Short mmCIF file of C-alpha atoms in Angstrom, two decimals:
data_model
loop_
_atom_site.label_atom_id
_atom_site.label_comp_id
_atom_site.label_asym_id
_atom_site.label_seq_id
_atom_site.Cartn_x
_atom_site.Cartn_y
_atom_site.Cartn_z
CA MET E 1 -5.21 -32.75 -33.34
CA SER E 2 -2.87 -34.26 -30.77
CA PRO E 3 -2.83 -32.87 -27.19
CA GLU E 4 0.87 -32.04 -27.68
CA LEU E 5 0.14 -29.88 -30.72
CA VAL E 6 -2.76 -28.15 -28.95
CA SER E 7 -0.50 -27.39 -25.98
CA SER E 8 2.25 -26.03 -28.20
CA ARG E 9 -0.12 -23.75 -30.11
CA SER E 10 -1.77 -22.58 -26.88
CA SER E 11 1.58 -21.64 -25.36
CA ALA E 12 2.55 -19.75 -28.49
CA SER E 13 -0.77 -17.91 -28.46
CA ALA E 14 -0.36 -16.96 -24.81
CA LEU E 15 3.12 -15.56 -25.46
CA LYS E 16 1.86 -13.68 -28.49
CA THR E 17 -0.81 -12.07 -26.31
CA LEU E 18 1.88 -10.83 -23.94
CA ASP E 19 3.92 -9.44 -26.81
CA ILE E 20 0.94 -7.53 -28.22
CA GLU E 21 -0.08 -6.09 -24.87
CA MET E 22 3.50 -5.14 -23.97
CA LYS E 23 3.74 -3.20 -27.23
CA ALA E 24 0.46 -1.51 -26.35
CA LEU E 25 1.89 -0.49 -23.00
CA GLU E 26 4.96 0.93 -24.71
CA ARG E 27 2.67 3.07 -26.83
CA LEU E 28 0.86 4.26 -23.70
CA ARG E 29 4.15 5.17 -22.04
CA ASP E 30 5.20 7.14 -25.12
CA ALA E 31 1.83 8.91 -25.22
CA MET E 32 2.04 9.80 -21.53
CA SER E 33 5.48 11.27 -22.13
CA ALA E 34 4.11 13.52 -24.89
CA PRO E 35 2.50 16.92 -24.17
CA GLN E 36 -1.07 16.00 -25.15
CA LEU E 37 -1.76 13.05 -22.85
CA GLY E 38 0.88 14.09 -20.34
CA GLY E 39 -0.69 17.52 -20.01
CA ALA E 40 -4.17 16.03 -19.69
CA ILE E 41 -2.99 13.71 -16.93
CA GLU E 42 -1.45 16.64 -15.07
CA ALA E 43 -4.72 18.58 -15.38
CA THR E 44 -6.64 15.54 -14.17
CA LEU E 45 -4.44 15.16 -11.09
CA GLN E 46 -4.73 18.84 -10.23
CA ALA E 47 -8.52 18.70 -10.59
CA ILE E 48 -8.85 15.62 -8.37
CA VAL E 49 -6.57 17.01 -5.65
CA ALA E 50 -8.46 20.31 -5.67
CA THR E 51 -11.98 18.86 -5.60
CA ARG E 52 -13.97 18.97 -2.37
CA GLY E 53 -15.98 15.94 -3.44
CA ARG E 54 -15.34 12.47 -4.79
CA VAL E 55 -14.21 10.90 -8.03
CA ILE E 56 -17.20 9.17 -9.62
CA VAL E 57 -15.77 6.56 -12.00
CA THR E 58 -18.11 5.14 -14.62
CA GLY E 59 -18.11 2.86 -17.63
CA ILE E 60 -19.96 -0.22 -18.86
CA GLY E 61 -19.03 -3.70 -20.01
CA LYS E 62 -15.32 -4.48 -19.75
CA SER E 63 -14.59 -0.77 -19.38
CA GLY E 64 -17.05 -0.73 -16.50
CA GLN E 65 -15.20 -3.51 -14.74
CA ILE E 66 -11.96 -1.57 -15.16
CA ALA E 67 -13.72 1.58 -13.89
CA SER E 68 -14.86 -0.30 -10.78
CA LYS E 69 -11.30 -1.43 -10.12
CA ILE E 70 -9.93 2.10 -10.60
CA ALA E 71 -12.43 3.43 -8.07
CA ALA E 72 -11.46 0.69 -5.60
CA THR E 73 -7.75 1.43 -6.01
CA MET E 74 -8.33 5.15 -5.49
CA ARG E 75 -10.41 4.51 -2.37
CA SER E 76 -7.74 2.33 -0.84
CA THR E 77 -5.01 4.89 -1.48
CA GLY E 78 -6.58 8.01 -0.05
CA THR E 79 -8.80 9.35 -2.84
CA SER E 80 -12.53 9.24 -2.14
CA ALA E 81 -14.02 7.46 -5.15
CA LEU E 82 -16.90 5.22 -6.13
CA TYR E 83 -18.09 3.36 -9.20
CA LEU E 84 -21.39 4.38 -10.80
CA HIS E 85 -23.04 1.95 -13.21
CA PRO E 86 -24.40 3.93 -16.20
CA SER E 87 -27.65 1.99 -16.40
CA GLU E 88 -28.35 2.47 -12.71
CA ALA E 89 -27.48 6.15 -13.13
CA SER E 90 -30.25 6.46 -15.70
CA HIS E 91 -32.74 4.99 -13.24
CA GLY E 92 -32.21 7.21 -10.22
CA ASP E 93 -28.57 6.93 -9.27
CA LEU E 94 -27.56 10.16 -10.99
CA GLY E 95 -28.39 11.65 -7.60
CA ILE E 96 -25.19 10.09 -6.30
CA ILE E 97 -23.22 12.74 -8.20
CA THR E 98 -22.96 16.00 -6.24
CA ASP E 99 -21.89 19.39 -7.55
CA ASP E 100 -18.55 18.99 -5.74
CA ASP E 101 -17.69 15.70 -7.45
CA ILE E 102 -15.63 14.92 -10.54
CA VAL E 103 -16.74 12.28 -13.03
CA LEU E 104 -14.18 10.03 -14.71
CA ALA E 105 -15.73 8.12 -17.63
CA ILE E 106 -13.93 5.13 -19.13
CA THR E 107 -14.97 4.38 -22.72
CA TRP E 108 -12.65 3.09 -25.40
CA SER E 109 -14.85 4.08 -28.34
CA GLY E 110 -16.25 7.23 -26.77
CA GLU E 111 -19.64 6.30 -28.22
CA THR E 112 -21.01 4.22 -25.37
CA ALA E 113 -24.73 4.97 -25.52
CA GLU E 114 -25.32 4.08 -21.86
CA LEU E 115 -23.08 6.98 -20.79
CA GLY E 116 -25.33 9.55 -22.50
CA ASP E 117 -27.37 10.47 -19.42
CA ILE E 118 -24.25 10.93 -17.29
CA LEU E 119 -22.64 13.15 -19.94
CA HIS E 120 -25.79 15.25 -20.19
CA TYR E 121 -26.09 15.51 -16.40
CA CYS E 122 -22.49 16.70 -16.04
CA ARG E 123 -22.98 19.32 -18.75
CA HIS E 124 -26.28 20.51 -17.27
CA ARG E 125 -24.96 20.75 -13.68
CA GLY E 126 -21.50 22.08 -14.53
CA ILE E 127 -19.79 19.02 -13.07
CA LYS E 128 -16.22 18.51 -14.28
CA LEU E 129 -16.05 15.58 -16.66
CA ILE E 130 -12.87 13.65 -17.45
CA VAL E 131 -13.05 11.08 -20.22
CA ALA E 132 -10.49 8.38 -21.01
CA THR E 133 -11.02 7.29 -24.62
CA SER E 134 -9.08 6.41 -27.75
CA GLN E 135 -11.37 8.64 -29.85
CA ALA E 136 -10.97 12.33 -29.02
CA ASP E 137 -13.61 13.34 -31.59
CA SER E 138 -16.22 10.96 -30.18
CA THR E 139 -19.37 12.03 -28.35
CA ALA E 140 -17.76 11.47 -24.94
CA GLY E 141 -14.46 12.99 -26.02
CA ARG E 142 -16.14 16.20 -27.18
CA ALA E 143 -18.19 16.42 -23.99
CA ALA E 144 -15.13 16.17 -21.75
CA ASP E 145 -13.61 19.04 -19.83
CA ILE E 146 -10.40 16.99 -19.82
CA CYS E 147 -9.88 14.26 -22.42
CA LEU E 148 -7.32 11.55 -21.73
CA ILE E 149 -6.68 10.41 -25.29
CA MET E 150 -5.45 6.83 -25.24
CA PRO E 151 -3.30 5.52 -28.10
CA GLN E 152 -5.11 3.28 -30.54
CA VAL E 153 -3.67 -0.21 -30.20
CA ARG E 154 -4.24 -3.67 -31.60
CA GLU E 155 -6.37 -5.98 -29.46
CA ALA E 156 -4.63 -9.23 -28.55
CA CYS E 157 -7.75 -11.19 -29.49
CA PRO E 158 -7.04 -13.03 -32.79
CA ASN E 159 -10.24 -11.51 -34.19
CA GLU E 160 -9.19 -8.10 -32.82
CA LEU E 161 -12.60 -7.79 -31.19
CA ALA E 162 -12.50 -8.81 -27.53
CA PRO E 163 -11.22 -6.00 -25.27
CA THR E 164 -7.73 -7.09 -24.24
CA SER E 165 -4.98 -4.59 -24.99
CA SER E 166 -7.47 -1.73 -24.61
CA THR E 167 -8.57 -2.76 -21.12
CA THR E 168 -4.94 -3.31 -20.12
CA LEU E 169 -4.21 0.31 -21.04
CA GLN E 170 -7.28 1.53 -19.15
CA LEU E 171 -6.22 -0.41 -16.08
CA VAL E 172 -2.65 0.87 -16.19
CA LEU E 173 -3.82 4.44 -16.73
CA GLY E 174 -5.99 4.11 -13.61
CA ASP E 175 -3.06 2.76 -11.62
CA ALA E 176 -0.87 5.62 -12.86
CA LEU E 177 -3.44 8.17 -11.69
CA ALA E 178 -3.88 6.48 -8.31
CA VAL E 179 -0.14 6.23 -7.64
CA ALA E 180 0.44 9.83 -8.70
CA LEU E 181 -2.33 10.87 -6.28
CA ILE E 182 -0.61 8.91 -3.48
CA GLU E 183 2.47 11.04 -3.97
CA ALA E 184 0.51 14.26 -4.43
CA ARG E 185 -1.34 13.70 -1.14
CA GLY E 186 1.68 12.43 0.80
CA PHE E 187 -0.20 9.21 1.54
CA THR E 188 1.86 7.21 4.07
CA PRO E 189 2.01 3.52 5.06
CA SER E 190 0.16 4.48 8.25
CA ASP E 191 -2.60 6.03 6.14
CA PHE E 192 -2.67 2.89 4.01
CA ARG E 193 -3.07 0.71 7.10
CA ALA E 194 -6.06 2.78 8.21
CA PHE E 195 -7.84 1.62 5.04
CA HIS E 196 -6.51 -1.97 5.20
CA PRO E 197 -6.82 -3.10 8.84
CA GLY E 198 -7.64 -6.72 7.97
CA GLY E 199 -5.62 -9.66 6.74
CA ARG E 200 -1.91 -10.10 6.21
CA LEU E 201 -1.55 -6.71 4.52
CA GLY E 202 -2.96 -4.97 7.57
CA ALA E 203 -0.65 -6.97 9.82
CA GLN E 204 2.42 -6.04 7.79
CA LEU E 205 1.46 -2.37 8.08
CA CYS E 206 0.93 -2.65 11.83
CA GLU E 207 3.34 -0.48 13.85
CA VAL E 208 5.45 -1.77 16.72
CA GLY E 209 3.72 0.65 19.08
CA GLN E 210 0.49 -1.28 18.63
CA ILE E 211 1.89 -4.60 19.82
CA MET E 212 4.83 -3.79 22.12
CA GLY E 213 4.95 -4.37 25.85
CA THR E 214 5.00 -1.20 27.94
CA GLY E 215 5.14 -0.01 31.55
CA GLU E 216 5.69 -2.64 34.21
CA SER E 217 5.77 -5.43 31.63
CA VAL E 218 9.13 -4.15 30.32
CA PRO E 219 12.08 -5.79 32.12
CA ARG E 220 14.64 -3.17 33.12
CA VAL E 221 17.39 -2.58 35.66
CA ASP E 222 19.74 0.34 36.16
CA ARG E 223 23.36 -0.01 35.15
CA ASP E 224 24.51 -0.22 38.78
CA ALA E 225 22.32 -3.26 39.43
CA SER E 226 23.99 -6.54 40.28
CA LEU E 227 24.14 -9.58 38.06
CA LYS E 228 21.83 -11.27 40.57
CA SER E 229 19.24 -8.47 40.41
CA ALA E 230 19.29 -8.52 36.62
CA THR E 231 18.80 -12.28 36.60
CA ILE E 232 15.80 -11.99 38.95
CA GLU E 233 14.24 -9.21 36.84
CA MET E 234 14.75 -11.23 33.67
CA SER E 235 13.15 -14.28 35.29
CA LEU E 236 10.10 -12.31 36.44
CA LYS E 237 9.26 -11.10 32.93
CA ARG E 238 8.50 -13.15 29.81
CA TYR E 239 11.07 -11.81 27.36
CA GLY E 240 14.21 -13.76 28.30
CA CYS E 241 16.20 -10.55 28.73
CA THR E 242 16.27 -7.24 30.53
CA ALA E 243 17.06 -3.72 29.44
CA VAL E 244 19.78 -1.80 31.22
CA VAL E 245 19.06 1.91 31.60
CA ASN E 246 20.73 4.95 33.16
CA GLU E 247 19.18 7.36 35.63
CA ASP E 248 17.29 9.10 32.77
CA ASN E 249 15.79 5.82 31.49
CA VAL E 250 18.08 5.94 28.45
CA LEU E 251 18.82 2.46 27.13
CA VAL E 252 22.53 1.71 27.61
CA GLY E 253 22.56 -2.06 27.19
CA ALA E 254 20.77 -5.39 27.41
CA PHE E 255 21.30 -8.57 29.37
CA THR E 256 19.97 -11.82 27.91
CA ASP E 257 19.65 -15.50 28.72
CA GLY E 258 22.71 -16.07 26.55
CA ASP E 259 24.73 -13.51 28.50
CA LEU E 260 23.67 -15.21 31.73
CA ARG E 261 24.78 -18.66 30.54
CA ARG E 262 28.17 -17.29 29.51
CA CYS E 263 28.95 -15.67 32.83
CA ILE E 264 27.05 -17.48 35.60
CA ALA E 265 29.67 -20.15 36.25
CA VAL E 266 32.72 -17.91 36.33
CA HIS E 267 31.58 -14.60 37.78
CA ASP E 268 30.31 -13.23 41.09
CA LEU E 269 26.54 -12.68 41.20
CA ASN E 270 27.27 -9.37 42.92
CA ASP E 271 29.13 -8.04 39.85
CA LYS E 272 27.58 -4.96 38.33
CA ILE E 273 25.47 -5.77 35.31
CA GLY E 274 27.43 -3.20 33.27
CA LEU E 275 30.33 -5.65 33.17
CA HIS E 276 28.27 -8.34 31.46
CA MET E 277 25.60 -6.61 29.41
CA SER E 278 25.58 -6.23 25.62
CA ALA E 279 26.29 -2.55 25.04
CA ARG E 280 24.59 -2.12 21.67
CA PRO E 281 21.19 -3.86 21.65
CA VAL E 282 19.09 -3.72 18.49
CA THR E 283 16.38 -1.07 18.81
CA VAL E 284 13.34 0.22 16.93
CA THR E 285 10.86 3.03 17.49
CA SER E 286 7.16 2.67 18.15
CA ALA E 287 6.49 3.88 14.57
CA THR E 288 8.56 1.07 12.99
CA LEU E 289 6.42 -1.26 10.89
CA ALA E 290 6.02 -4.73 12.37
CA SER E 291 7.25 -6.23 9.09
CA GLU E 292 10.45 -4.18 9.36
CA ALA E 293 10.88 -5.24 12.99
CA LEU E 294 10.60 -8.88 11.94
CA ARG E 295 13.28 -8.32 9.30
CA LEU E 296 15.62 -6.84 11.94
CA LEU E 297 14.99 -9.78 14.26
CA ASN E 298 15.91 -12.25 11.54
CA GLU E 299 18.93 -10.31 10.31
CA ASN E 300 20.39 -9.95 13.82
CA ALA E 301 19.42 -13.46 14.98
CA VAL E 302 17.65 -12.12 18.08
CA SER E 303 14.16 -12.69 19.42
CA VAL E 304 13.58 -9.35 21.15
CA LEU E 305 13.84 -5.70 20.17
CA PHE E 306 13.86 -2.79 22.58
CA VAL E 307 11.70 0.19 21.65
CA VAL E 308 13.14 3.67 22.21
CA ASP E 309 12.10 7.23 21.44
CA ASP E 310 14.17 9.79 19.56
CA THR E 311 16.22 10.51 22.71
CA SER E 312 17.02 6.79 23.19
CA LYS E 313 14.78 6.54 26.24
CA LEU E 314 13.25 3.09 26.71
CA THR E 315 9.53 3.03 25.91
CA GLY E 316 8.78 -0.64 25.28
CA ILE E 317 9.82 -4.08 24.15
CA VAL E 318 8.62 -6.39 21.40
CA HIS E 319 9.18 -10.13 21.05
CA MET E 320 9.14 -12.10 17.83
CA HIS E 321 6.09 -13.97 19.13
CA ASP E 322 4.20 -10.66 19.46
CA ILE E 323 4.84 -9.93 15.79
CA ILE E 324 3.84 -13.41 14.66
CA ARG E 325 0.65 -13.25 16.74
CA ALA E 326 -0.18 -9.99 14.99
CA GLY E 327 -0.24 -11.92 11.71
CA VAL E 328 3.10 -10.91 10.21
CA VAL E 329 5.05 -13.79 8.69
CA ALA E 330 8.60 -13.83 7.39
#
């Protein structure tokens, strides 16, 4: 068979896989919109929000890998969760499950033998058990306090054997639960950053207040200062500008290198700075995300933002270089 024919058939097969799994997702969406699965999801969310313990997510094989990912997503979005391997559970790790926890078992067939000890343990200890399965009348389905009945779908595998469409639905169901819990808990970007302090994601969720200059490092003059005084203040600090404030430290303007170049040759250095300042400088608050601050810098073609509180009092200053050093990139 020629390489060209192999490539053509491979591309067609890949597209067919997408078509099959997209249809499976449509069936999941329809099922979630119906009372049975929709009601079970609502009950699941209420149970997780109300629990004093953790969500113990379990499953084996491909379902186990999905279960591990669901637990990781929940952990990173404010829901205390961990993955429990069924085989390890049968050899001592059942002790991980406390009476305050909820168990979420992922099993497409509902007849996963390795889950037997966990099901029995939940029943014996009165631990709430939620099962996501396509077979409501299976062993796991019958054992569940809440059964998330998944629609039966065709696997994308040409032999209809390898878990493909089924694991896609499990993954999406987990994401749906995690995102709904974000909203139910009022989980904020600041909360998200607390769990993701490293890497580019952590940098993008960094707040301006964490990287801004404060106190004596902030260049400022009062609005009655002279052009000469403002120029000296700007030269002493590293930002290439100075804030102009009133007697209450409210930001009323800014004077920049560009302003200085435009007026130095034609104006008296004893002029009041109020005659030459920019009256509407771009500002942010200390709670503004660094990524949003970078967007404002780019949109307004400036290199510095002044930081103010909710009364417009000057509290800090942030330079584009501060944001880039923090790891945020455009």
